mmCIF file of C-alpha atoms in Angstrom:
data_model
loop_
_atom_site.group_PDB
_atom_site.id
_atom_site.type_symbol
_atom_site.label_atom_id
_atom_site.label_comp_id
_atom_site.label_asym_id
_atom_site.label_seq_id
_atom_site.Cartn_x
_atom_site.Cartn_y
_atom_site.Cartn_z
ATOM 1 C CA UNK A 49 42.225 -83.532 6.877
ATOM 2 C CA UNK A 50 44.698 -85.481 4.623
ATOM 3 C CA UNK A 51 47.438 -87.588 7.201
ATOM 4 C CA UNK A 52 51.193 -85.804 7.325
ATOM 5 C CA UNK A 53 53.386 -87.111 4.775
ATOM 6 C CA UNK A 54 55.657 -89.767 5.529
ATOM 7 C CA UNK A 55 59.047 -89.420 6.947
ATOM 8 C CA UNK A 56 61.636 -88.755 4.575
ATOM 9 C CA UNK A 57 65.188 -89.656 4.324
ATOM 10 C CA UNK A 58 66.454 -86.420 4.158
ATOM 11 C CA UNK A 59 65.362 -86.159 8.160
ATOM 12 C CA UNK A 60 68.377 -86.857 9.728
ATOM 13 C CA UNK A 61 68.203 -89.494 12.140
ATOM 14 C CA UNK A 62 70.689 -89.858 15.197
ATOM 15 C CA UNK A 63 71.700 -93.616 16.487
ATOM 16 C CA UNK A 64 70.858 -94.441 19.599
ATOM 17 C CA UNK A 65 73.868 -93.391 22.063
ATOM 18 C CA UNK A 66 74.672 -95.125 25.885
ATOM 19 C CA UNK A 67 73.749 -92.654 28.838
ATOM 20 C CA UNK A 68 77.771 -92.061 29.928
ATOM 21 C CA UNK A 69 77.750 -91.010 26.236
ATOM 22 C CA UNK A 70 75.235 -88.109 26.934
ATOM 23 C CA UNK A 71 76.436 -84.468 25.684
ATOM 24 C CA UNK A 72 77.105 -82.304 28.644
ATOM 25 C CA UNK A 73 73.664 -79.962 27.817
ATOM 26 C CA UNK A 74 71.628 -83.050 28.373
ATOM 27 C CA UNK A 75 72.921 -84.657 31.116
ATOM 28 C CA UNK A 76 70.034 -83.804 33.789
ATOM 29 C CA UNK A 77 70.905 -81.321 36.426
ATOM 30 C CA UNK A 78 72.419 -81.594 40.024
ATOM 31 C CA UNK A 79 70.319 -81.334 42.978
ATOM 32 C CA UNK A 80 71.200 -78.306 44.980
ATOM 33 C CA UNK A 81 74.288 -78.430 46.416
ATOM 34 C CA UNK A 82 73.510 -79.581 49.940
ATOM 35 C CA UNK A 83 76.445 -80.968 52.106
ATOM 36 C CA UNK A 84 75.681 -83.985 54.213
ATOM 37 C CA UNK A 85 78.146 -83.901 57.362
ATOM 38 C CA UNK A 86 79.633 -86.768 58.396
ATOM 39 C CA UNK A 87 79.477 -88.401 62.011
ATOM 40 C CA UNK A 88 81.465 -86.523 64.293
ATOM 41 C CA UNK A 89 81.872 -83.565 62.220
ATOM 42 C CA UNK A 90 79.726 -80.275 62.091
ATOM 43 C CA UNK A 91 77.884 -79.637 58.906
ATOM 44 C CA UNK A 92 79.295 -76.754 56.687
ATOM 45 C CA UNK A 93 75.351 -75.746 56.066
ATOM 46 C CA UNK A 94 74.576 -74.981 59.387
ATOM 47 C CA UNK A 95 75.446 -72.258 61.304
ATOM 48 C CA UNK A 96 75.897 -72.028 64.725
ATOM 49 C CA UNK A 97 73.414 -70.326 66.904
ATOM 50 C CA UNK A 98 76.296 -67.994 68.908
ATOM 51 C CA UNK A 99 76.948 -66.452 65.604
ATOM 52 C CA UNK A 100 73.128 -65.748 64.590
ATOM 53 C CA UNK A 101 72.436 -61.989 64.380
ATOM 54 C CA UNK A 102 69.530 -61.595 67.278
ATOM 55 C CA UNK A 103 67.031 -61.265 64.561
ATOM 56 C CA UNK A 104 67.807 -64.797 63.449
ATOM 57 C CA UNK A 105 68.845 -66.520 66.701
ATOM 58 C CA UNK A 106 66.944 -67.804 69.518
ATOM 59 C CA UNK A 107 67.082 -67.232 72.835
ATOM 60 C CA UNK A 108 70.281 -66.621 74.549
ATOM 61 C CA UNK A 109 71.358 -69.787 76.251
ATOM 62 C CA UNK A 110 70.247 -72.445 73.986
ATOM 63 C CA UNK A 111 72.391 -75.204 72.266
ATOM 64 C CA UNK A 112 72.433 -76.566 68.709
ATOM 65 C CA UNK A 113 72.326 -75.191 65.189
ATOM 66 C CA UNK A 114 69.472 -73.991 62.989
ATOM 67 C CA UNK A 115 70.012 -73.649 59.123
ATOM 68 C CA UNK A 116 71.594 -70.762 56.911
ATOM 69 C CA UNK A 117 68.881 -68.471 55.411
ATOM 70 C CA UNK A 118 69.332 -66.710 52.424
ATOM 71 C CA UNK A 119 70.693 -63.596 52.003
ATOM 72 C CA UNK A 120 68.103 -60.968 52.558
ATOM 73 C CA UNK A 121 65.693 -62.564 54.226
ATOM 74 C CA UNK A 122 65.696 -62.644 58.390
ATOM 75 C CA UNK A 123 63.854 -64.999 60.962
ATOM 76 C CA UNK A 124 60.189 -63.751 61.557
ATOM 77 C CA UNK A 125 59.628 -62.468 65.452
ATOM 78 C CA UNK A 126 56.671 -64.627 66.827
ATOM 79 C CA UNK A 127 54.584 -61.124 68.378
ATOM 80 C CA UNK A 128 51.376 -63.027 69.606
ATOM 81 C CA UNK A 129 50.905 -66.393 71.936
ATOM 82 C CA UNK A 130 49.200 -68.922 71.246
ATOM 83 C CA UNK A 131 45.435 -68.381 72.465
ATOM 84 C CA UNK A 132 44.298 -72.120 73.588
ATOM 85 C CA UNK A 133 44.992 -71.744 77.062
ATOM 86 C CA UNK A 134 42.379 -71.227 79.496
ATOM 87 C CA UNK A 135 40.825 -67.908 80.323
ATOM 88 C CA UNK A 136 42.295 -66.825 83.707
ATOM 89 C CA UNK A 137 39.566 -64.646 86.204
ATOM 90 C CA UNK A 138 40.383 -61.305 87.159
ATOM 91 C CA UNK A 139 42.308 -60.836 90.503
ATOM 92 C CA UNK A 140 40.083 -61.563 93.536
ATOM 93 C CA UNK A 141 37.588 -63.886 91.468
ATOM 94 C CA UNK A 142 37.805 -67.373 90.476
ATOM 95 C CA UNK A 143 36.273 -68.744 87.354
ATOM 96 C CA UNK A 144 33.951 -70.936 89.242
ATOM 97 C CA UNK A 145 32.360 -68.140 91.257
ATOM 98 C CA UNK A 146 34.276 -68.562 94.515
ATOM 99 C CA UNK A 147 35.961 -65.479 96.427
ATOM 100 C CA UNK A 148 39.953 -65.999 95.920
ATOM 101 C CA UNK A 149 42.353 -66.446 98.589
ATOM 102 C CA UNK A 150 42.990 -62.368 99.654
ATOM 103 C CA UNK A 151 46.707 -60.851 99.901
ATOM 104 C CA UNK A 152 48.065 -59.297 102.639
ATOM 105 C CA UNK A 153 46.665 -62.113 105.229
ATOM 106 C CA UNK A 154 47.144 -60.510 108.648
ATOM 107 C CA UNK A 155 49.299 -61.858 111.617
ATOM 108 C CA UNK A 156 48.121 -64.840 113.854
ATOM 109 C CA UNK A 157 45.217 -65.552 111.364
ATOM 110 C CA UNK A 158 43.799 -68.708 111.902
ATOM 111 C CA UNK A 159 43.543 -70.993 108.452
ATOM 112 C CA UNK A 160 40.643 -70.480 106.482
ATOM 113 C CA UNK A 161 39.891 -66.899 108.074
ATOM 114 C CA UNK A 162 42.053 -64.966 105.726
ATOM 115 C CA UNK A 163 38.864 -64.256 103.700
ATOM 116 C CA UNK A 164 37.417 -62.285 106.220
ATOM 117 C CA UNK A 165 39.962 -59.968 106.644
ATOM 118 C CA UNK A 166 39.254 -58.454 103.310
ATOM 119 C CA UNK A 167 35.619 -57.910 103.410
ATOM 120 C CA UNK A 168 33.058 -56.080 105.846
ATOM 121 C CA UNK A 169 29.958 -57.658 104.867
ATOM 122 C CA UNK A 170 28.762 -61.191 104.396
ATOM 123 C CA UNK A 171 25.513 -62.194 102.455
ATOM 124 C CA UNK A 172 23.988 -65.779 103.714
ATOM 125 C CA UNK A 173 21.441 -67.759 101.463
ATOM 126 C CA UNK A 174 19.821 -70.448 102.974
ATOM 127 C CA UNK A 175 18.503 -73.241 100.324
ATOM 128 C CA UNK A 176 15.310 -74.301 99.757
ATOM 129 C CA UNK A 177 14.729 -78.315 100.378
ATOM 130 C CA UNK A 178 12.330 -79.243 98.721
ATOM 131 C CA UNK A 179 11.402 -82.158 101.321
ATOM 132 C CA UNK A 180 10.146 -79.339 103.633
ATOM 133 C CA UNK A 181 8.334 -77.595 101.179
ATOM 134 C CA UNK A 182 6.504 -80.455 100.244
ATOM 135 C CA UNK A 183 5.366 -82.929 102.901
ATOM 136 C CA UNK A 184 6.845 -80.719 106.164
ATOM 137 C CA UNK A 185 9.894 -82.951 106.852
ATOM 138 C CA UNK A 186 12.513 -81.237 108.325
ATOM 139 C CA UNK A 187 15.954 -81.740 106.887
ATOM 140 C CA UNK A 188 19.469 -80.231 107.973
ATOM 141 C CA UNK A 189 19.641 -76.696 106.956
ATOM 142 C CA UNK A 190 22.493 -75.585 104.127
ATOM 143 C CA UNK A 191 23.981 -71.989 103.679
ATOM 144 C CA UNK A 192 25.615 -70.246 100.769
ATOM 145 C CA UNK A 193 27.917 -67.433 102.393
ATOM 146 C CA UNK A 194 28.891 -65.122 99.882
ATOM 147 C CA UNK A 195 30.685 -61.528 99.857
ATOM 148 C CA UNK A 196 29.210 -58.002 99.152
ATOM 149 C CA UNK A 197 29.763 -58.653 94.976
ATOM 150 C CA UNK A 198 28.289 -62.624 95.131
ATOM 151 C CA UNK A 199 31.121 -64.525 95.241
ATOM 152 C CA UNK A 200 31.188 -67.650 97.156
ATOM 153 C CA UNK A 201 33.319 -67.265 100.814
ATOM 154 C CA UNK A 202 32.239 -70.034 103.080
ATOM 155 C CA UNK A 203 29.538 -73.577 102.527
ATOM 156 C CA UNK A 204 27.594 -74.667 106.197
ATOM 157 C CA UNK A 205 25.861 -77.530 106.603
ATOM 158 C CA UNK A 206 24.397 -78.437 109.692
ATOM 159 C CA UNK A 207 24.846 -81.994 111.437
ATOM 160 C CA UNK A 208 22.141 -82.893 113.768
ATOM 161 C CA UNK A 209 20.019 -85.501 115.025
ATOM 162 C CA UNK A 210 16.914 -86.331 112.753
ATOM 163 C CA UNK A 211 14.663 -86.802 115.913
ATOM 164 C CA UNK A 212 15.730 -83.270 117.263
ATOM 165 C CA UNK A 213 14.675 -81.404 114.598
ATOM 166 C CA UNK A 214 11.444 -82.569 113.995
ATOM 167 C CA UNK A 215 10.845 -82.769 117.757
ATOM 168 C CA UNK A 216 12.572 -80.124 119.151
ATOM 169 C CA UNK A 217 11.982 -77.572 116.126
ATOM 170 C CA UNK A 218 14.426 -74.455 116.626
ATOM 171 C CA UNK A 219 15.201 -74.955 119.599
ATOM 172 C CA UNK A 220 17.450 -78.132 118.609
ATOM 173 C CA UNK A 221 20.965 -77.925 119.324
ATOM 174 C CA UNK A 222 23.117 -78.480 116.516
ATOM 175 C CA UNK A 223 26.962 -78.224 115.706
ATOM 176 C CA UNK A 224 27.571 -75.985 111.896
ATOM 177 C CA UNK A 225 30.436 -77.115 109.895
ATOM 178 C CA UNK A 226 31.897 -74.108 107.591
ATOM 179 C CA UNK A 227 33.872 -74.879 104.745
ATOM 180 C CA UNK A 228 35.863 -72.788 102.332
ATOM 181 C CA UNK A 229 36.593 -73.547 98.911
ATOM 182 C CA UNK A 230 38.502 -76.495 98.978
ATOM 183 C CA UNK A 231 36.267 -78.540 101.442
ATOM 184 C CA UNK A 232 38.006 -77.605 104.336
ATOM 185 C CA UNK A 233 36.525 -77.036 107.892
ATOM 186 C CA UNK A 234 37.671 -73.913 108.985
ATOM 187 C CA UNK A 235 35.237 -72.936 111.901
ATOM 188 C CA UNK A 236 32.926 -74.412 113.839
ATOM 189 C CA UNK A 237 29.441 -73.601 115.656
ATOM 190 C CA UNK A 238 28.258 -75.439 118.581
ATOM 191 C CA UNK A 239 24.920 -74.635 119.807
ATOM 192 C CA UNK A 240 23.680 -76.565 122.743
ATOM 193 C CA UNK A 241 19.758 -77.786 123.916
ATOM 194 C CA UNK A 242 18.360 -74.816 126.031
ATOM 195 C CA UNK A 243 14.744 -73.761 126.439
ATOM 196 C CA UNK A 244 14.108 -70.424 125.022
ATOM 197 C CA UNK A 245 11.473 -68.015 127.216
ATOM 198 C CA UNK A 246 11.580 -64.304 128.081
ATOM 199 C CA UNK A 247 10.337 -64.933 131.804
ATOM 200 C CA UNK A 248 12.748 -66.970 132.407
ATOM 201 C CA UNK A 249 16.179 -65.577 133.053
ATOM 202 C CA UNK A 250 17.875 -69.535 133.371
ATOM 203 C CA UNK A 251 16.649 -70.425 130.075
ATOM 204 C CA UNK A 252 19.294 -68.494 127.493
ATOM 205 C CA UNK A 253 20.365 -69.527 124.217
ATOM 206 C CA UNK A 254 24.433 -69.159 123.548
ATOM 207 C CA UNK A 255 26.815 -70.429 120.853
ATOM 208 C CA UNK A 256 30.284 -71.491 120.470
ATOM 209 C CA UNK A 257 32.300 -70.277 117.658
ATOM 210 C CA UNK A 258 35.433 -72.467 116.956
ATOM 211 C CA UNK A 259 38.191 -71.423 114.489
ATOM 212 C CA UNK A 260 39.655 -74.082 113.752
ATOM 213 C CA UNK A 261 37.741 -76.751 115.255
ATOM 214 C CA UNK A 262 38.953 -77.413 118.670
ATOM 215 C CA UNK A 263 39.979 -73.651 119.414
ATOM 216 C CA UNK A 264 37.601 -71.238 121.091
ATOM 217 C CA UNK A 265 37.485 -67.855 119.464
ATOM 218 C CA UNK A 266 34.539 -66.734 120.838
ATOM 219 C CA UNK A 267 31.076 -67.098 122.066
ATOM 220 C CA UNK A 268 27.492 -65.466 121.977
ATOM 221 C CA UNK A 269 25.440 -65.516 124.920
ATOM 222 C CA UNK A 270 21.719 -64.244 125.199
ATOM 223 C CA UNK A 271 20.935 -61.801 128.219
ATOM 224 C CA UNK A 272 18.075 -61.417 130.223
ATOM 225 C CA UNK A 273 15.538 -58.727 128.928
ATOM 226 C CA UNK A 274 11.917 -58.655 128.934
ATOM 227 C CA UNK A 275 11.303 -56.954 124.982
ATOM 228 C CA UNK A 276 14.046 -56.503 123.208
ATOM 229 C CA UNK A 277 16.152 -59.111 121.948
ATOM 230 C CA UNK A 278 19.933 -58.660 123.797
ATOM 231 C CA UNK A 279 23.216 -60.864 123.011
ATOM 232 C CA UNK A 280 26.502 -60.442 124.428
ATOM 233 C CA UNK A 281 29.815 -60.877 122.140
ATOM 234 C CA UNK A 282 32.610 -62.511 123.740
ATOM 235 C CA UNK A 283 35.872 -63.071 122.519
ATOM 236 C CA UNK A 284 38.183 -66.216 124.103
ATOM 237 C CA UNK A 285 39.384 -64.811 127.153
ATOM 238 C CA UNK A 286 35.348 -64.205 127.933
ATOM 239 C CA UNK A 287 35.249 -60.687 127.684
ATOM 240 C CA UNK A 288 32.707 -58.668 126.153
ATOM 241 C CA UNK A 289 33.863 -57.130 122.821
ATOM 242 C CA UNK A 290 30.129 -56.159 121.381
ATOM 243 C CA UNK A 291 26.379 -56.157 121.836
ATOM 244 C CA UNK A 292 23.660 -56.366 119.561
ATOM 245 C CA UNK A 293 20.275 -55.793 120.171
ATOM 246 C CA UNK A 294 17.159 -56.718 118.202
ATOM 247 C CA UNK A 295 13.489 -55.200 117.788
ATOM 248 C CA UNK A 296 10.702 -55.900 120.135
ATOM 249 C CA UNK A 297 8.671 -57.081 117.393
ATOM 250 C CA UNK A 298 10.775 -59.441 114.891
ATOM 251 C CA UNK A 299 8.125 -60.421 112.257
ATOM 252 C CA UNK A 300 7.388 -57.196 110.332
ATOM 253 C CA UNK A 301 5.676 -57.908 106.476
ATOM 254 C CA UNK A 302 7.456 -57.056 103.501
ATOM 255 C CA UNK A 303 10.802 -55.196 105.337
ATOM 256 C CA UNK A 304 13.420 -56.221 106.492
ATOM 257 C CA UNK A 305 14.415 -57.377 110.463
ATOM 258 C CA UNK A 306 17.222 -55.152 111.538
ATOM 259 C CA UNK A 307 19.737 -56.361 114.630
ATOM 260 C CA UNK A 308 21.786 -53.488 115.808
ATOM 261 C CA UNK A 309 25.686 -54.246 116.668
ATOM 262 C CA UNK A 310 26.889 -52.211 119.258
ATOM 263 C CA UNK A 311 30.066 -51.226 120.881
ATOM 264 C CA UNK A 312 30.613 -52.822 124.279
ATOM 265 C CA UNK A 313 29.431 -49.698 126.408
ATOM 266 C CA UNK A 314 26.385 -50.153 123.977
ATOM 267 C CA UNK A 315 26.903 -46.362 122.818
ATOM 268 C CA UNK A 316 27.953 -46.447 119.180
ATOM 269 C CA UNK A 317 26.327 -48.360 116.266
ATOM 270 C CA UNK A 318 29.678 -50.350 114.388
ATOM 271 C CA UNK A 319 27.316 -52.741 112.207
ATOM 272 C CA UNK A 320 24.206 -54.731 112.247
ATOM 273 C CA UNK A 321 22.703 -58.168 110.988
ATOM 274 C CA UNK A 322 19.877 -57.796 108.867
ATOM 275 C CA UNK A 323 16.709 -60.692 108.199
ATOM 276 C CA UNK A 324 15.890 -59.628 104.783
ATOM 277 C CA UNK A 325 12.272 -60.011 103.004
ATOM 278 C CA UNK A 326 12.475 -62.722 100.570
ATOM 279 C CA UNK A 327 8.875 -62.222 99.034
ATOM 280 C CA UNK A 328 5.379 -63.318 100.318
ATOM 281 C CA UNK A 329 5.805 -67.006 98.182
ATOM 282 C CA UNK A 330 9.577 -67.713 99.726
ATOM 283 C CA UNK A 331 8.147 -66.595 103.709
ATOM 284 C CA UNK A 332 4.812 -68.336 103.698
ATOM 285 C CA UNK A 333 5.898 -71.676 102.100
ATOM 286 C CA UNK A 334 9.609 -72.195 103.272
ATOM 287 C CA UNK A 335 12.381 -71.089 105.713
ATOM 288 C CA UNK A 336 14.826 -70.319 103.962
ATOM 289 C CA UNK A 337 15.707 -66.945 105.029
ATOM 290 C CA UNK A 338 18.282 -64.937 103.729
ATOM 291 C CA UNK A 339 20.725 -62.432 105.840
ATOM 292 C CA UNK A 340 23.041 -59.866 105.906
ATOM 293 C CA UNK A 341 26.055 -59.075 108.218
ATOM 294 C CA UNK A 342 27.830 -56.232 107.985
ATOM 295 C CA UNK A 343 30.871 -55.007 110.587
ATOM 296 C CA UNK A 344 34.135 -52.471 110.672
ATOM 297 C CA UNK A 345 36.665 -53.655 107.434
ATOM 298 C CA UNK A 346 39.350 -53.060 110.312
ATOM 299 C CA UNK A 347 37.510 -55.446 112.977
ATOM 300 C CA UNK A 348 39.414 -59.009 114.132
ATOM 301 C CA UNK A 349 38.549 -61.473 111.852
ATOM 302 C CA UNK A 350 38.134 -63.950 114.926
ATOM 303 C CA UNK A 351 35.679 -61.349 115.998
ATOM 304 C CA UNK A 352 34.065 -61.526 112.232
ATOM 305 C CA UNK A 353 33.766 -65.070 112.629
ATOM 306 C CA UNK A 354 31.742 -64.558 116.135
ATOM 307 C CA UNK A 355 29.364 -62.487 114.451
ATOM 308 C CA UNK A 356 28.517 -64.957 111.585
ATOM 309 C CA UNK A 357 27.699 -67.079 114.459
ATOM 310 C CA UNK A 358 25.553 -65.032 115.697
ATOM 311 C CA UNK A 359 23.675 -64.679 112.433
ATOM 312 C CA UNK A 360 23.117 -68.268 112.566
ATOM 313 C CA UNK A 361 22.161 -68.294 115.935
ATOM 314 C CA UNK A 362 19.652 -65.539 115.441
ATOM 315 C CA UNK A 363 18.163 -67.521 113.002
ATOM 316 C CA UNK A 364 17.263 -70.574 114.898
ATOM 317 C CA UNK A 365 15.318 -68.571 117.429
ATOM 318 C CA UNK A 366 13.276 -66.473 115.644
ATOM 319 C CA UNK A 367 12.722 -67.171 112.018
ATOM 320 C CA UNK A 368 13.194 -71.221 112.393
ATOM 321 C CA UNK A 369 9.756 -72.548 112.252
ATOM 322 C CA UNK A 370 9.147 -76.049 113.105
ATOM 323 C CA UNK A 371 7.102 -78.543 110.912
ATOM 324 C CA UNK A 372 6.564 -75.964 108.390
#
């Protein structure tokens, strides 16, 4: 390629002029014409919120001034949430499997017993230790006490004296602490040392139910009979409210151990407590026996609490084993 020819004069050539000497066309532009508002005064841009069509304004009640949009366009409507808060359970469930505080809690409910008054059967789970299982020590016994659709009601423990219950076995008294959700005691079994022996009528079991601790609610009291299993419900005032009676032979293989609740008169059939097969492994190698209590929806919840008592006390007599 040959190299572009050289300038030549007849190019002409303009002198070098100062910047206030510009011509109008190339003076560089303005920037938009935004006005700044002094202290003290409002700004002429902005328009107050008051006179905002309700497309463009925000909620009624709130103070200050957004900016002027241009004409035509309108203030988009924020349809959706945001989505990073956390997932809420459905009513009557809590996310961390525990049985939510029921409405409607009836009148002269003691604390803690509200849950009762929405349910009409109770599911109890006792947990395998694995100190038993292994080398025969025997450790305080710990219930899961769940509704009819798993979730988590009530957590017992049982306090009691090391020496008692490998010396005593099930016969051991004990005291049960029940706690709801948020660690609470809300009732209270007492159990005290009796001997236990059909052909003897002075040596009955009974239990204490306490709700809250330090108020008697109710008690359970072992009668007299020579093959059947009897229990009298009692409510505070001593009187009898129900019965339940048991089967004259309470180990049966692979079914389950039904106790009948009955009215007081002992005529009608209102709900029962139930041993229920775990499996051959779970019965030969452990006790930890599961149960099932089931009573009227419409029935006292003071009385309700009596009869998970019973459960518990029906359980220390005749599917406790000792040393297993």
């Amino acid at each position: 390629m040959s190299n572009p020819p050289p300038y030549s004069d007849t190019v002409p050539l303009t002198s070098y002029q100062p910047a206030d000497e510009y011509p109008a066309q190339n003076q560089p532009h303005n920037p938009p014409n935004v006005a700044f508002s002094q202290p003290g005064q409002p700004n002429p841009q902005m328009v107050p919120m008051q006179n905002l069509p309700p497309s463009q304004g925000m909620a009624a009640g709130d103070l200050g001034n957004v900016p002027a949009l241009p004409p035509g366009y309108t203030q988009p409507v924020i349809s959706t949430q945001p989505q990073n808060h956390p997932q809420t359970a459905p009513e009557g469930q809590r996310p961390d499997g525990w049985m939510s505080i029921p409405r409607g809690v009836p009148a002269n409910c003691p604390p803690g017993l509200e849950y009762l008054a929405s349910i009409d059967q109770l599911l109890i789970h006792q947990q395998v230790e694995l100190v038993e299982v292994l080398i025969g020590f025997e450790t305080a016994n710990k219930y899961l006490i769940k509704n009819s659709v798993g979730q988590q009601v009530y957590y017992a423990a049982e306090d009691s004296d090391c020496c008692a219950r490998n010396c005593c076995g099930p016969l051991r008294p004990f005291e049960m602490n029940i706690l709801d959700n948020y660690g609470r005691e809300v009732i209270h079994f007492s159990r005290p040392m009796s001997c236990q022996g059909c052909c003897c009528p002075c040596c009955l079991q009974s239990l204490e139910v306490y709700a809250p601790p330090g108020n008697l609610i109710g008690k359970i009291e072992e009668e007299w009979s020579f093959l059947t299993p009897i229990f009298t419900v009692k409510n505070a005032a001593g009187d009898t409210v129900l019965k339940i009676e048991g089967p004259i032979c309470t180990f049966q293989l692979c079914s389950d151990r039904i106790f009948k609740v009955l009215s007081a008169d002992g005529s009608d059939v209102v709900g029962q407590i139930s041993k229920q097969w775990g499996g051959l492994l779970r019965e030969m190698f452990t006790d930890a026996d599961q149960f099932g209590v089931t009573f009227p929806m419409d029935l006292d919840v003071n009385l309700k609490a009596v009869m998970l008592g019973a459960c518990f006390l029906i359980d220390y007599m005749f599917f406790e084993r000792k040393n297993n």
